[in-house]
Amino acid sequence: MYTTKKGSSMLDAHRGVYSEYPENTMPAFKAAAEQGYEVIELDPAVTKDGVIVFVHDSTINRTGRRQDGSIIEERTYVDSLTYGELCELDFGIYFDEKFKGTKAPTLDEVLDFAYENNIILKIDSKLENFRMEALTTFVETVKAHKAKNLVEITVATLPFLDFIVSHFPDNNIHYDMYLDKWHLQQVRKRLKNNRLTVWLRMANEESKWCIYPPVNAKTYHLAKKYADSIGIWILTKNEEAELAIRKYKPRIIETTGTIKPN
């Protein structure tokens, strides 16, 4: 929790505490729990043989290395590798030598971790890119796990929202795409017992790549009309968090890990 004189917000560790640890790895997730973050945002991918893992990019080249630490120059997609082949790669050493030996975590590993630490998992909308077989694996794995109620899913399209709500009618939903009245109305009416968090981006270096306009009074009030809560992404400075809390009263602030729970 990040608390100011104007209010408090839960803190969401983007890809884990990836300002200090290799992103989307167990060290980054464990640091989030140890440091007091309430939520972890993480990016799902699927291997050639159908194992769900967490790697941000569609390729392994940016964060994956051979076991000796050498860079893999040939463009290699996660879904072109079996899980066994993926396990031969190192996803920690690119960040720092001390993380040598870190593997891409599986869905099962992360669910076990969430349950043991009572921490929310905010699954990125990359899940929408999965084929139905992999989506079925995801649904069945989560439903069978004790951490089911800790899984919250980000959606970007209405058909995918329908799919997720049909399988998870009670889990929290995160929406971070078209912020117009029609889309928000459609999202709202498709929910069952789900609570809805609508995400708004704050203008800064971390979010400048996004084509959608940054949060302002108009988008905030529109989102607030249809959402149960507001999320603000992605912040790196305490001053940004304090401004967000003062102006937009978000339930959740997403950070790289440079803003710490207090």
XYZ file of N, CA and C in Angstrom, residues 74-236:
489
model
N 19.912 -15.449 -33.209
C 18.821 -15.854 -34.093
C 17.471 -15.604 -33.419
N 16.598 -14.906 -34.119
C 15.279 -14.591 -33.562
C 14.540 -15.889 -33.229
N 14.202 -16.060 -31.953
C 13.621 -17.320 -31.485
C 12.355 -17.049 -30.690
N 11.231 -17.572 -31.162
C 9.948 -17.352 -30.504
C 9.734 -18.365 -29.379
N 9.081 -17.909 -28.330
C 8.791 -18.795 -27.199
C 8.023 -20.017 -27.672
N 7.043 -19.804 -28.548
C 6.200 -20.932 -28.969
C 6.865 -21.837 -30.004
N 8.135 -21.544 -30.344
C 8.883 -22.444 -31.224
C 9.725 -23.429 -30.418
N 9.732 -23.263 -29.092
C 10.536 -24.099 -28.206
C 9.642 -24.967 -27.326
N 10.071 -26.191 -27.076
C 9.382 -27.002 -26.076
C 9.758 -26.474 -24.692
N 9.007 -26.904 -23.692
C 9.346 -26.464 -22.336
C 10.737 -26.939 -21.939
N 11.094 -28.142 -22.361
C 12.426 -28.652 -22.062
C 13.506 -27.777 -22.673
N 13.285 -27.338 -23.902
C 14.249 -26.464 -24.572
C 14.308 -25.097 -23.895
N 13.146 -24.613 -23.457
C 13.124 -23.324 -22.758
C 13.894 -23.397 -21.445
N 13.810 -24.544 -20.787
C 14.502 -24.728 -19.508
C 16.019 -24.736 -19.665
N 16.493 -24.921 -20.877
C 17.929 -24.876 -21.121
C 18.453 -23.436 -21.183
N 17.533 -22.476 -21.213
C 17.914 -21.070 -21.294
C 17.902 -20.424 -19.912
N 18.627 -19.338 -19.801
C 18.754 -18.594 -18.545
C 18.048 -17.249 -18.702
N 17.120 -16.944 -17.785
C 16.364 -15.688 -17.859
C 16.732 -14.721 -16.736
N 17.877 -14.946 -16.105
C 18.315 -14.045 -15.044
C 19.625 -13.366 -15.329
N 20.501 -14.053 -16.030
C 21.863 -13.551 -16.198
C 21.922 -12.291 -17.057
N 20.931 -12.075 -17.937
C 20.922 -10.844 -18.742
C 20.868 -9.611 -17.843
N 20.244 -9.790 -16.674
C 20.047 -8.669 -15.750
C 21.261 -8.475 -14.861
N 21.759 -9.576 -14.324
C 22.934 -9.536 -13.453
C 23.454 -10.958 -13.274
N 24.751 -11.080 -13.189
C 25.394 -12.381 -13.026
C 24.870 -13.139 -11.807
N 24.472 -12.394 -10.760
C 24.028 -13.063 -9.527
C 22.712 -13.808 -9.709
N 21.996 -13.556 -10.815
C 20.737 -14.257 -11.069
C 20.921 -15.411 -12.052
N 22.164 -15.788 -12.289
C 22.451 -16.892 -13.198
C 21.717 -18.154 -12.744
N 21.111 -18.845 -13.709
C 20.381 -20.069 -13.399
C 18.880 -19.880 -13.266
N 18.401 -18.638 -13.394
C 16.965 -18.358 -13.268
C 16.218 -18.840 -14.514
N 15.134 -19.545 -14.308
C 14.333 -20.083 -15.407
C 13.030 -19.290 -15.563
N 12.416 -19.421 -16.721
C 11.087 -18.836 -16.929
C 10.087 -19.631 -16.086
N 9.343 -18.966 -15.197
C 8.420 -19.698 -14.317
C 7.184 -20.193 -15.056
N 6.617 -21.286 -14.565
C 5.395 -21.835 -15.145
C 4.172 -21.299 -14.405
N 3.020 -21.480 -15.017
C 1.761 -21.081 -14.388
C 1.576 -21.796 -13.061
N 1.858 -23.080 -13.011
C 1.711 -23.832 -11.764
C 2.589 -23.254 -10.657
N 3.842 -22.938 -10.980
C 4.760 -22.373 -9.993
C 4.231 -21.045 -9.448
N 3.746 -20.215 -10.343
C 3.293 -18.886 -9.942
C 2.010 -18.972 -9.124
N 1.115 -19.880 -9.484
C -0.111 -20.060 -8.703
C 0.213 -20.546 -7.291
N 1.135 -21.487 -7.181
C 1.554 -21.956 -5.857
C 2.115 -20.798 -5.037
N 2.939 -19.997 -5.671
C 3.551 -18.847 -5.000
C 2.486 -17.851 -4.539
N 1.519 -17.553 -5.397
C 0.469 -16.597 -5.043
C -0.328 -17.083 -3.842
N -0.663 -18.365 -3.843
C -1.437 -18.913 -2.731
C -0.650 -18.853 -1.430
N 0.622 -19.219 -1.492
C 1.462 -19.221 -0.287
C 1.679 -17.828 0.275
N 1.647 -16.820 -0.600
C 1.933 -15.446 -0.171
C 0.704 -14.540 -0.178
N -0.451 -15.093 -0.544
C -1.695 -14.333 -0.588
C -1.525 -13.027 -1.368
N -1.002 -13.155 -2.584
C -0.755 -11.988 -3.417
C -1.530 -12.134 -4.720
N -2.097 -11.036 -5.194
C -2.927 -11.042 -6.400
C -2.050 -11.128 -7.645
N -2.499 -11.941 -8.611
C -1.844 -12.036 -9.907
C -2.696 -11.320 -10.940
N -2.157 -10.286 -11.549
C -2.850 -9.569 -12.625
C -2.266 -10.057 -13.949
N -3.008 -10.945 -14.608
C -2.524 -11.573 -15.840
C -2.719 -10.625 -17.014
N -1.651 -10.358 -17.743
C -1.706 -9.415 -18.858
C -2.599 -9.934 -19.990
N -3.077 -9.008 -20.811
C -3.983 -9.359 -21.903
C -3.290 -10.127 -23.031
N -1.977 -10.376 -22.925
C -1.320 -11.260 -23.897
C -1.994 -12.632 -23.929
N -2.720 -12.944 -22.894
C -3.491 -14.189 -22.855
C -4.441 -14.277 -24.052
N -4.892 -13.128 -24.553
C -5.807 -13.108 -25.694
C -5.192 -13.719 -26.949
N -3.869 -13.748 -27.029
C -3.192 -14.274 -28.215
C -3.078 -15.795 -28.218
N -3.466 -16.432 -27.111
C -3.366 -17.891 -27.018
C -4.377 -18.566 -27.936
N -3.979 -19.709 -28.474
C -4.936 -20.556 -29.171
C -5.847 -21.219 -28.148
N -6.975 -21.736 -28.620
C -7.982 -22.261 -27.704
C -7.439 -23.386 -26.827
N -6.582 -24.227 -27.363
C -6.034 -25.323 -26.563
C -5.275 -24.786 -25.355
N -4.460 -23.752 -25.582
C -3.691 -23.164 -24.484
C -4.601 -22.401 -23.525
N -5.615 -21.729 -24.062
C -6.577 -21.037 -23.196
C -7.299 -22.034 -22.298
N -7.665 -23.173 -22.862
C -8.327 -24.214 -22.069
C -7.421 -24.700 -20.949
N -6.142 -24.872 -21.262
C -5.173 -25.266 -20.236
C -5.107 -24.226 -19.131
N -5.076 -22.957 -19.516
C -5.038 -21.884 -18.530
C -6.267 -21.935 -17.631
N -7.438 -22.010 -18.236
C -8.693 -22.013 -17.471
C -8.741 -23.199 -16.519
N -8.437 -24.375 -17.014
C -8.524 -25.573 -16.177
C -7.504 -25.548 -15.044
N -6.314 -25.054 -15.336
C -5.271 -24.986 -14.304
C -5.660 -24.015 -13.194
N -6.139 -22.842 -13.574
C -6.527 -21.840 -12.569
C -7.726 -22.323 -11.766
N -8.732 -22.862 -12.430
C -9.943 -23.309 -11.734
C -9.643 -24.391 -10.703
N -8.648 -25.224 -10.979
C -8.336 -26.336 -10.084
C -7.425 -25.932 -8.935
N -6.959 -24.686 -8.954
C -5.945 -24.274 -7.974
C -6.552 -23.488 -6.812
N -5.924 -23.611 -5.658
C -6.371 -22.878 -4.472
C -6.224 -21.371 -4.641
N -5.392 -20.942 -5.583
C -5.167 -19.506 -5.807
C -6.174 -18.906 -6.787
N -7.201 -19.656 -7.155
C -8.143 -19.196 -8.179
C -8.648 -17.777 -7.919
N -9.036 -17.490 -6.690
C -9.619 -16.180 -6.384
C -8.598 -15.054 -6.365
N -7.309 -15.410 -6.452
C -6.259 -14.394 -6.496
C -5.888 -14.027 -7.929
N -6.489 -14.702 -8.899
C -6.178 -14.445 -10.304
C -7.142 -13.405 -10.857
N -6.580 -12.324 -11.363
C -7.353 -11.256 -11.998
C -6.823 -11.101 -13.420
N -7.716 -10.910 -14.369
C -7.341 -11.013 -15.780
C -7.591 -9.697 -16.508
N -6.608 -9.299 -17.310
C -6.717 -8.089 -18.114
C -7.276 -8.439 -19.484
N -8.247 -7.668 -19.917
C -8.853 -7.889 -21.237
C -8.745 -6.607 -22.068
N -8.685 -6.811 -23.386
C -8.590 -5.664 -24.287
C -9.677 -5.670 -25.351
N -10.380 -6.806 -25.512
C -11.435 -6.894 -26.518
C -12.688 -7.501 -25.907
N -13.818 -7.186 -26.513
C -15.090 -7.677 -25.981
C -15.268 -9.183 -26.144
N -14.885 -9.791 -27.273
C -15.022 -11.253 -27.369
C -14.209 -11.984 -26.306
N -13.007 -11.493 -26.033
C -12.205 -12.155 -25.009
C -12.810 -11.933 -23.627
N -13.370 -10.761 -23.394
C -14.060 -10.518 -22.124
C -15.188 -11.526 -21.939
N -15.964 -11.765 -22.986
C -17.056 -12.744 -22.898
C -16.513 -14.117 -22.514
N -15.408 -14.501 -23.126
C -14.807 -15.805 -22.833
C -14.378 -15.891 -21.372
N -13.686 -14.878 -20.901
C -13.173 -14.898 -19.528
C -14.319 -14.887 -18.515
N -15.307 -14.049 -18.733
C -16.434 -13.974 -17.798
C -17.207 -15.296 -17.764
N -17.286 -15.973 -18.889
C -18.010 -17.257 -18.919
C -17.320 -18.305 -18.052
N -16.009 -18.202 -17.903
C -15.259 -19.165 -17.105
C -14.937 -18.663 -15.695
N -14.853 -17.357 -15.554
C -14.503 -16.765 -14.258
C -15.514 -15.665 -13.912
N -16.743 -16.050 -13.570
C -17.804 -15.056 -13.335
C -17.638 -14.255 -12.056
N -16.672 -14.643 -11.204
C -16.495 -13.950 -9.929
C -15.143 -13.252 -9.795
N -14.249 -13.471 -10.744
C -12.907 -12.895 -10.638
C -12.880 -11.448 -11.124
N -11.994 -10.669 -10.543
C -11.858 -9.273 -10.949
C -11.335 -9.176 -12.377
N -11.859 -8.201 -13.108
C -11.490 -7.964 -14.496
C -10.799 -6.599 -14.595
N -9.722 -6.558 -15.395
C -9.017 -5.309 -15.661
C -9.176 -4.978 -17.144
N -9.532 -3.733 -17.440
C -9.755 -3.308 -18.821
C -8.854 -2.119 -19.119
N -8.085 -2.217 -20.236
C -7.159 -1.118 -20.522
C -7.058 -0.790 -22.007
N -8.220 -0.743 -22.670
C -8.178 -0.469 -24.099
C -9.011 0.775 -24.432
N -10.011 0.648 -25.285
C -10.743 1.803 -25.782
C -11.537 2.488 -24.677
N -11.212 3.739 -24.441
C -11.890 4.490 -23.375
C -12.915 5.444 -23.984
N -13.956 4.860 -24.529
C -15.084 5.666 -24.981
C -16.352 5.113 -24.339
N -17.398 5.876 -24.397
C -18.628 5.522 -23.699
C -19.175 4.178 -24.168
N -19.202 3.944 -25.496
C -19.787 2.717 -26.018
C -19.048 1.496 -25.504
N -17.705 1.498 -25.598
C -16.943 0.336 -25.159
C -17.109 0.092 -23.653
N -17.077 1.147 -22.874
C -17.225 0.972 -21.434
C -18.614 0.453 -21.071
N -19.626 0.906 -21.784
C -20.969 0.376 -21.561
C -21.025 -1.118 -21.890
N -20.404 -1.494 -23.011
C -20.392 -2.895 -23.418
C -19.644 -3.766 -22.407
N -18.532 -3.270 -21.925
C -17.772 -4.018 -20.915
C -18.621 -4.204 -19.666
N -19.219 -3.136 -19.205
C -19.991 -3.178 -17.964
C -21.139 -4.180 -18.040
N -21.860 -4.177 -19.146
C -23.052 -5.037 -19.213
C -22.711 -6.511 -19.410
N -21.471 -6.801 -19.803
C -21.064 -8.189 -20.006
C -20.595 -8.866 -18.715
N -20.352 -8.104 -17.683
C -19.857 -8.663 -16.431
C -20.953 -9.428 -15.696
N -20.548 -10.380 -14.880
C -21.483 -11.110 -14.023
C -21.283 -10.626 -12.589
N -20.587 -11.403 -11.787
C -20.277 -10.943 -10.431
C -18.900 -10.277 -10.367
N -18.307 -10.058 -11.532
C -16.959 -9.504 -11.596
C -16.925 -8.037 -11.199
N -15.871 -7.659 -10.490
C -15.577 -6.244 -10.276
C -14.666 -5.774 -11.399
N -14.829 -4.524 -11.797
C -14.117 -3.992 -12.951
C -13.164 -2.873 -12.547
N -11.891 -3.051 -12.931
C -10.913 -1.982 -12.799
C -10.572 -1.481 -14.196
N -10.755 -0.202 -14.427
C -10.392 0.422 -15.702
C -9.051 1.130 -15.517
N -8.139 0.870 -16.453
C -6.784 1.409 -16.344
C -6.598 2.646 -17.208
N -5.940 3.630 -16.635
C -5.637 4.895 -17.304
C -4.131 5.127 -17.210
N -3.523 5.556 -18.277
C -2.076 5.760 -18.248
C -1.726 7.193 -17.870
N -0.677 7.333 -17.094
C -0.161 8.650 -16.779
C 0.943 8.981 -17.775
N 0.960 10.201 -18.279
C 1.956 10.603 -19.264
C 3.336 10.686 -18.621
N 4.245 9.830 -19.060
C 5.636 9.857 -18.599
C 6.484 9.032 -19.558
N 7.750 8.869 -19.262
C 8.653 8.147 -20.144
C 8.247 6.683 -20.291
N 7.735 6.088 -19.222
C 7.390 4.674 -19.250
C 6.194 4.367 -20.146
N 5.313 5.352 -20.334
C 4.075 5.077 -21.067
C 3.989 5.811 -22.406
N 5.042 6.511 -22.801
C 4.948 7.359 -23.991
C 4.748 6.565 -25.280
N 5.042 5.263 -25.261
C 4.848 4.425 -26.442
C 3.372 4.197 -26.760
N 2.513 4.375 -25.757
C 1.088 4.046 -25.899
C 0.387 5.071 -26.778
N -0.426 4.600 -27.728
C -1.101 5.503 -28.662
C -2.342 6.165 -28.060
N -2.830 5.636 -26.946
C -4.032 6.201 -26.347
C -3.672 7.395 -25.473
N -4.553 8.383 -25.405
C -4.232 9.608 -24.657
C -4.065 9.337 -23.165
N -3.210 10.118 -22.518
C -3.019 9.937 -21.076
C -4.245 10.398 -20.296
N -4.285 9.997 -19.046
C -5.416 10.336 -18.189
C -5.574 11.849 -18.070
N -6.817 12.272 -18.104
C -7.167 13.671 -17.844
C -8.531 13.660 -17.160
N -9.035 14.806 -16.845
C -10.302 14.880 -16.099
C -11.437 14.192 -16.853
N -11.473 14.358 -18.177
C -12.557 13.780 -18.967
C -12.511 12.257 -18.957
N -11.318 11.674 -19.242
C -11.229 10.219 -19.278
C -11.396 9.619 -17.891
N -10.933 10.328 -16.884
C -11.096 9.835 -15.516
C -12.572 9.732 -15.140
N -13.326 10.791 -15.396
C -14.742 10.781 -15.001
C -15.547 9.778 -15.833
N -15.157 9.589 -17.102
C -15.833 8.594 -17.929
C -15.566 7.201 -17.385
N -14.313 6.903 -17.102
C -13.962 5.584 -16.568
C -14.625 5.344 -15.219
N -14.609 6.350 -14.389
C -15.180 6.217 -13.043
C -16.670 5.889 -13.097
N -17.353 6.375 -14.115
C -18.796 6.146 -14.238
C -19.114 4.661 -14.397
N -18.214 3.915 -15.067
C -18.493 2.516 -15.382
C -17.673 1.515 -14.570
N -16.604 1.984 -13.959
C -15.699 1.074 -13.250
C -16.041 0.994 -11.769
N -15.653 -0.123 -11.168
C -15.712 -0.220 -9.713
C -14.487 0.439 -9.088
N -13.401 0.469 -9.860
C -12.185 1.109 -9.369
C -11.314 1.515 -10.550
N -10.342 2.381 -10.258
C -9.445 2.915 -11.270
C -8.025 2.406 -11.008
N -7.312 2.088 -12.093
C -5.895 1.773 -12.009
C -5.105 2.797 -12.803
N -3.948 3.179 -12.309
C -3.078 4.133 -13.014
C -1.744 3.450 -13.296
N -1.280 3.529 -14.539
C 0.010 2.937 -14.927
C 0.822 3.955 -15.701
N 2.114 3.713 -15.884
C 3.003 2.917 -15.057
C 3.955 3.933 -14.451
N 4.070 3.989 -13.142
C 4.740 5.083 -12.448
C 6.084 4.640 -11.885
N 7.000 5.597 -11.820
C 8.343 5.302 -11.326
C 8.772 6.214 -10.183
